[in-house]
């Protein structure tokens, strides 16, 4: 239930995001962000606000642990849209978190996969990948390298 305790606090983040999805692109944008995370429900949840100063936007994550199913749901909202996106759901195994969900991209249904890895007291890695073919192939499109502020 306390899998996300590592994220509590303040972080400096280096972002790398693919410019064009599902086009075989290898052009990435690089930009900084800062993250502040707080625990809720005695570790069975947390909130996170991320500030992208060079993009002029913010994001918000809500993570909740389902005590019956023993899995996490991660919800994301962006200040650019004002929308709460569908959750990804999953668990941690051997220090790696894998979370899957259904979403859309430009009106087409896609699968989303969030990966948490390389977790230490002072660093962590988050990666997002999408699949347009029902999960047969995946394209990494956003990588965040977290360093404790």
Coordinates of N, CA and C in Angstrom, one line a residue:
X1 N 0.8 -1.2 0.0 CA 0.0 0.0 0.0 C 0.9 1.3 0.0
X2 N 2.1 1.2 0.4 CA 2.9 2.4 0.5 C 4.0 2.4 -0.6
X3 N 3.6 1.8 -1.8 CA 4.6 1.7 -2.9 C 5.1 3.1 -3.3
X4 N 4.2 4.1 -3.3 CA 4.6 5.4 -3.8 C 5.2 6.4 -2.7
X5 N 5.5 5.8 -1.5 CA 6.1 6.7 -0.5 C 7.4 7.4 -1.0
X6 N 8.1 6.7 -1.9 CA 9.3 7.3 -2.4 C 9.1 8.7 -3.1
X7 N 8.0 8.9 -3.6 CA 7.7 10.1 -4.4 C 7.4 11.4 -3.6
X8 N 7.1 11.1 -2.3 CA 6.7 12.2 -1.4 C 7.8 13.2 -1.3
X9 N 7.5 14.5 -1.5 CA 8.5 15.6 -1.3 C 8.7 16.4 -2.6
X10 N 9.8 17.0 -2.8 CA 10.0 17.9 -3.9 C 11.1 17.3 -4.8
X11 N 10.9 17.5 -6.1 CA 11.8 16.9 -7.1 C 12.1 17.9 -8.3
X12 N 13.3 17.9 -8.8 CA 13.6 18.5 -10.1 C 13.6 17.4 -11.1
X13 N 13.0 17.7 -12.3 CA 12.8 16.7 -13.3 C 13.3 17.2 -14.7
X14 N 14.0 16.3 -15.3 CA 14.4 16.5 -16.7 C 13.4 15.7 -17.6
X15 N 12.7 16.3 -18.5 CA 11.7 15.7 -19.4 C 12.3 15.6 -20.8
X16 N 11.9 14.4 -21.4 CA 12.2 14.2 -22.8 C 10.9 13.7 -23.4
X17 N 10.3 14.4 -24.4 CA 9.0 14.0 -24.9 C 9.1 14.0 -26.4
X18 N 8.6 12.9 -27.0 CA 8.5 12.7 -28.5 C 7.7 13.8 -29.1
X19 N 8.2 14.4 -30.2 CA 7.4 15.5 -30.8 C 6.2 15.0 -31.6
X20 N 6.3 13.9 -32.3 CA 5.2 13.4 -33.1 C 5.0 11.9 -32.8
X21 N 3.7 11.6 -32.4 CA 3.4 10.2 -32.0 C 3.0 9.4 -33.2
X22 N 3.3 8.1 -33.1 CA 2.9 7.1 -34.1 C 3.3 7.5 -35.6
X23 N 4.5 8.1 -35.7 CA 5.0 8.4 -37.0 C 6.4 8.0 -37.3
X24 N 6.9 7.2 -36.3 CA 8.3 6.7 -36.5 C 9.3 7.9 -36.2
X25 N 8.9 8.9 -35.5 CA 9.7 10.1 -35.2 C 10.8 9.7 -34.2
X26 N 12.0 10.4 -34.4 CA 13.0 10.3 -33.4 C 13.4 11.7 -32.9
X27 N 12.5 12.7 -33.0 CA 12.8 14.0 -32.6 C 12.1 14.2 -31.2
X28 N 12.9 14.6 -30.2 CA 12.4 14.8 -28.9 C 12.6 16.2 -28.4
X29 N 11.6 16.7 -27.6 CA 11.8 18.0 -27.0 C 12.3 17.7 -25.5
X30 N 13.1 18.6 -25.1 CA 13.7 18.5 -23.7 C 13.3 19.7 -22.9
X31 N 12.8 19.6 -21.7 CA 12.4 20.7 -20.9 C 12.4 20.3 -19.4
X32 N 12.5 21.3 -18.6 CA 12.6 21.0 -17.1 C 11.2 21.1 -16.5
X33 N 11.1 20.5 -15.3 CA 9.9 20.7 -14.5 C 10.2 20.5 -13.0
X34 N 9.3 20.9 -12.2 CA 9.5 20.7 -10.7 C 8.2 20.0 -10.2
X35 N 8.4 19.1 -9.3 CA 7.3 18.3 -8.8 C 7.2 18.4 -7.3
X36 N 6.0 18.5 -6.7 CA 5.8 18.4 -5.3 C 4.7 17.4 -5.1
X37 N 5.0 16.4 -4.2 CA 4.0 15.3 -3.9 C 3.7 15.3 -2.5
X38 N 2.5 14.9 -2.1 CA 2.0 14.8 -0.8 C 1.3 13.5 -0.6
X39 N 1.5 12.9 0.6 CA 0.8 11.7 0.9 C -0.6 12.0 1.4
X40 N -1.6 11.1 1.1 CA -2.9 11.1 1.6 C -3.3 9.7 2.1
X41 N -4.3 9.6 2.9 CA -4.8 8.3 3.4 C -3.7 7.4 4.0
X42 N -2.8 8.0 4.7 CA -1.7 7.3 5.4 C -0.9 6.4 4.4
X43 N -0.7 6.9 3.2 CA 0.1 6.2 2.2 C -0.6 5.4 1.2
X44 N -2.0 5.4 1.4 CA -2.8 4.7 0.4 C -3.2 5.6 -0.8
X45 N -2.5 6.7 -0.8 CA -2.8 7.6 -2.0 C -1.8 8.8 -1.9
X46 N -1.7 9.6 -2.9 CA -0.9 10.8 -2.9 C -1.4 11.7 -4.1
X47 N -1.0 12.9 -3.9 CA -1.3 13.9 -5.0 C 0.1 14.5 -5.4
X48 N 0.1 15.0 -6.6 CA 1.3 15.5 -7.2 C 1.0 16.7 -8.1
X49 N 1.7 17.8 -7.9 CA 1.6 18.9 -8.9 C 2.9 19.0 -9.5
X50 N 2.9 19.2 -10.9 CA 4.1 19.4 -11.6 C 4.0 20.7 -12.4
X51 N 5.1 21.4 -12.3 CA 5.1 22.8 -13.0 C 6.1 22.7 -14.1
X52 N 5.7 23.0 -15.3 CA 6.5 23.1 -16.5 C 6.8 24.5 -16.9
X53 N 7.8 25.2 -16.3 CA 8.0 26.6 -16.4 C 8.2 27.1 -17.9
X54 N 8.9 26.3 -18.7 CA 9.1 26.7 -20.1 C 7.9 26.5 -21.0
X55 N 7.0 25.7 -20.5 CA 5.8 25.4 -21.3 C 4.6 26.2 -20.9
X56 N 4.8 26.8 -19.7 CA 3.7 27.7 -19.2 C 2.4 26.8 -18.8
X57 N 2.7 25.6 -18.3 CA 1.6 24.7 -17.9 C 1.9 24.0 -16.7
X58 N 0.9 23.3 -16.2 CA 1.0 22.4 -15.0 C 0.2 21.1 -15.2
X59 N 0.6 20.2 -14.4 CA -0.1 18.9 -14.4 C -0.4 18.5 -13.0
X60 N -1.4 17.6 -12.8 CA -1.7 17.1 -11.5 C -2.0 15.6 -11.6
X61 N -1.4 14.8 -10.7 CA -1.7 13.4 -10.6 C -2.3 13.1 -9.3
X62 N -3.2 12.1 -9.3 CA -3.9 11.6 -8.1 C -3.7 10.1 -8.2
X63 N -3.0 9.5 -7.2 CA -2.8 8.1 -7.1 C -3.5 7.5 -5.9
X64 N -4.3 6.4 -6.2 CA -5.1 5.8 -5.1 C -4.9 4.3 -5.1
X65 N -4.7 3.7 -3.9 CA -4.5 2.3 -3.8 C -5.9 1.6 -3.5
X66 N -6.3 0.7 -4.3 CA -7.5 -0.1 -4.1 C -7.1 -1.2 -3.1
X67 N -7.6 -1.1 -1.9 CA -7.2 -2.1 -0.9 C -7.7 -3.5 -1.2
X68 N -8.9 -3.6 -1.8 CA -9.5 -4.9 -2.1 C -8.7 -5.6 -3.3
X69 N -8.5 -4.8 -4.4 CA -7.8 -5.4 -5.5 C -6.3 -5.4 -5.4
X70 N -5.7 -4.6 -4.4 CA -4.3 -4.5 -4.2 C -3.6 -3.9 -5.4
X71 N -4.2 -2.9 -6.0 CA -3.5 -2.2 -7.1 C -3.8 -0.7 -7.1
X72 N -2.9 0.0 -7.8 CA -3.0 1.4 -7.9 C -3.7 1.9 -9.1
X73 N -4.5 3.0 -9.0 CA -5.0 3.7 -10.1 C -4.4 5.1 -10.1
X74 N -3.9 5.5 -11.3 CA -3.2 6.8 -11.4 C -4.0 7.7 -12.4
X75 N -4.4 8.8 -11.9 CA -5.2 9.8 -12.7 C -4.3 11.0 -13.0
X76 N -4.5 11.6 -14.2 CA -3.7 12.7 -14.7 C -4.6 13.8 -15.2
X77 N -4.3 15.0 -14.8 CA -5.0 16.2 -15.3 C -4.0 17.2 -15.8
X78 N -4.4 18.0 -16.8 CA -3.5 19.0 -17.4 C -4.1 20.3 -17.3
X79 N -3.3 21.4 -17.0 CA -3.9 22.7 -17.0 C -4.2 23.2 -18.4
X80 N -3.6 22.6 -19.4 CA -3.8 23.0 -20.8 C -5.2 22.6 -21.3
X81 N -5.8 21.5 -20.7 CA -7.1 21.1 -21.2 C -8.2 21.2 -20.1
X82 N -7.7 21.1 -18.8 CA -8.7 21.2 -17.7 C -9.4 19.8 -17.6
X83 N -8.9 18.8 -18.2 CA -9.6 17.5 -18.2 C -8.8 16.5 -17.3
X84 N -9.6 15.6 -16.7 CA -9.0 14.5 -15.9 C -9.1 13.3 -16.9
X85 N -7.9 12.7 -17.2 CA -7.8 11.6 -18.2 C -8.1 10.3 -17.5
X86 N -8.4 9.3 -18.3 CA -8.7 7.9 -17.8 C -7.5 7.4 -17.0
X87 N -7.8 6.6 -16.0 CA -6.7 6.1 -15.2 C -5.9 5.0 -15.8
X88 N -4.6 4.9 -15.4 CA -3.9 3.6 -15.7 C -3.9 2.9 -14.3
X89 N -3.9 1.6 -14.4 CA -4.0 0.7 -13.2 C -2.9 -0.3 -13.2
X90 N -2.3 -0.6 -12.0 CA -1.3 -1.6 -12.0 C -0.7 -1.7 -10.6
X91 N 0.5 -2.4 -10.6 CA 1.2 -2.7 -9.3 C 2.7 -2.6 -9.5
X92 N 3.4 -2.7 -8.4 CA 4.8 -2.7 -8.3 C 5.3 -4.2 -8.1
X93 N 6.3 -4.6 -8.8 CA 6.9 -5.9 -8.6 C 8.4 -5.7 -8.7
X94 N 9.1 -6.2 -7.7 CA 10.6 -6.1 -7.7 C 11.1 -4.7 -8.0
X95 N 10.4 -3.7 -7.4 CA 10.9 -2.3 -7.5 C 10.5 -1.6 -8.8
X96 N 9.7 -2.2 -9.6 CA 9.2 -1.6 -10.9 C 7.7 -1.6 -10.9
X97 N 7.2 -0.4 -11.3 CA 5.7 -0.2 -11.3 C 5.3 -0.2 -12.8
X98 N 4.3 -1.0 -13.1 CA 3.7 -1.1 -14.5 C 2.2 -0.8 -14.3
X99 N 1.7 0.2 -15.1 CA 0.3 0.6 -15.0 C -0.2 0.8 -16.4
X100 N -1.4 0.2 -16.7 CA -2.0 0.1 -18.0 C -3.4 0.7 -18.0
X101 N -3.7 1.3 -19.2 CA -5.1 1.8 -19.3 C -5.4 2.1 -20.7
X102 N -6.7 2.4 -20.9 CA -7.2 2.8 -22.3 C -7.3 4.3 -22.4
X103 N -7.0 4.8 -23.5 CA -7.1 6.3 -23.8 C -7.4 6.5 -25.2
X104 N -7.3 7.8 -25.7 CA -7.5 8.1 -27.1 C -6.4 9.0 -27.5
X105 N -6.0 9.0 -28.8 CA -5.1 10.0 -29.3 C -5.6 10.4 -30.7
X106 N -5.9 11.7 -30.8 CA -6.5 12.2 -32.0 C -7.7 11.4 -32.4
X107 N -8.6 11.1 -31.4 CA -9.8 10.4 -31.7 C -9.7 8.9 -31.9
X108 N -8.5 8.4 -31.9 CA -8.3 6.9 -32.0 C -8.1 6.3 -30.7
X109 N -8.7 5.1 -30.4 CA -8.4 4.4 -29.2 C -7.0 3.9 -29.1
X110 N -6.3 4.1 -28.0 CA -5.0 3.6 -27.8 C -4.9 3.0 -26.4
X111 N -3.8 2.3 -26.2 CA -3.4 1.8 -24.8 C -2.3 2.6 -24.3
X112 N -2.3 2.9 -23.0 CA -1.3 3.6 -22.3 C -0.6 2.8 -21.3
X113 N 0.7 3.0 -21.1 CA 1.5 2.2 -20.2 C 2.4 3.2 -19.5
X114 N 2.4 3.3 -18.2 CA 3.3 4.1 -17.3 C 4.2 3.1 -16.7
X115 N 5.5 3.4 -16.6 CA 6.5 2.6 -16.0 C 7.3 3.5 -15.0
X116 N 7.3 3.0 -13.7 CA 8.2 3.6 -12.7 C 9.4 2.6 -12.5
X117 N 10.6 3.1 -12.6 CA 11.8 2.3 -12.4 C 12.9 3.1 -11.8
X118 N 14.0 2.4 -11.6 CA 15.3 3.0 -11.1 C 15.0 3.8 -9.9
X119 N 14.3 3.4 -9.0 CA 13.8 4.1 -7.8 C 14.9 4.0 -6.7
X120 N 15.4 5.2 -6.3 CA 16.3 5.3 -5.1 C 15.8 6.4 -4.2
X121 N 16.4 6.6 -3.0 CA 15.9 7.7 -2.2 C 16.1 9.1 -2.8
X122 N 17.0 9.2 -3.9 CA 17.2 10.5 -4.4 C 16.9 10.6 -5.9
X123 N 16.4 9.6 -6.5 CA 16.1 9.6 -8.0 C 15.1 8.5 -8.3
X124 N 14.4 8.8 -9.5 CA 13.5 7.8 -10.0 C 13.3 8.1 -11.5
X125 N 12.8 7.2 -12.2 CA 12.5 7.3 -13.7 C 11.0 6.9 -13.9
X126 N 10.4 7.8 -14.7 CA 9.0 7.5 -15.2 C 9.0 7.5 -16.7
X127 N 8.3 6.6 -17.3 CA 8.2 6.5 -18.7 C 6.8 6.3 -19.1
X128 N 6.4 6.9 -20.2 CA 5.1 6.7 -20.8 C 5.2 6.1 -22.2
X129 N 4.5 5.1 -22.5 CA 4.4 4.6 -23.9 C 3.0 4.3 -24.3
X130 N 2.8 4.4 -25.6 CA 1.4 4.2 -26.1 C 1.5 3.1 -27.1
X131 N 0.3 2.4 -27.3 CA 0.1 1.4 -28.3 C -1.1 1.7 -29.1
X132 N -1.0 1.7 -30.4 CA -2.1 2.0 -31.3 C -2.7 0.7 -31.9
X133 N -2.1 -0.5 -31.5 CA -2.5 -1.8 -32.0 C -2.9 -2.8 -30.9
X134 N -3.5 -2.2 -29.9 CA -4.1 -3.1 -28.8 C -3.0 -3.7 -27.9
X135 N -1.8 -3.1 -27.9 CA -0.8 -3.6 -27.0 C 0.2 -4.5 -27.6
X136 N 0.1 -4.7 -28.9 CA 1.1 -5.6 -29.6 C 2.5 -4.9 -29.7
X137 N 2.5 -3.6 -30.0 CA 3.7 -2.9 -30.1 C 3.5 -1.6 -29.3
X138 N 4.6 -1.1 -28.8 CA 4.6 0.1 -27.9 C 5.6 1.1 -28.4
X139 N 5.2 2.4 -28.3 CA 6.1 3.5 -28.6 C 6.3 4.4 -27.4
X140 N 7.6 4.5 -26.9 CA 7.9 5.3 -25.8 C 7.8 6.8 -26.3
X141 N 7.1 7.6 -25.5 CA 6.9 9.0 -25.9 C 7.2 10.1 -24.9
X142 N 7.4 9.7 -23.7 CA 7.7 10.7 -22.6 C 8.6 10.0 -21.5
X143 N 9.7 10.6 -21.2 CA 10.6 10.0 -20.2 C 10.9 11.2 -19.2
X144 N 10.8 10.9 -17.9 CA 11.0 11.9 -16.9 C 12.1 11.3 -15.9
X145 N 13.2 12.0 -15.7 CA 14.2 11.6 -14.8 C 14.1 12.6 -13.6
X146 N 13.7 12.0 -12.4 CA 13.5 12.7 -11.2 C 14.7 12.7 -10.3
X147 N 15.1 13.9 -9.8 CA 16.2 14.0 -8.8 C 15.6 14.9 -7.6
X148 N 15.9 14.3 -6.5 CA 15.4 15.0 -5.2 C 15.9 16.4 -5.2
X149 N 15.0 17.4 -4.9 CA 15.3 18.8 -4.9 C 16.0 19.1 -3.5

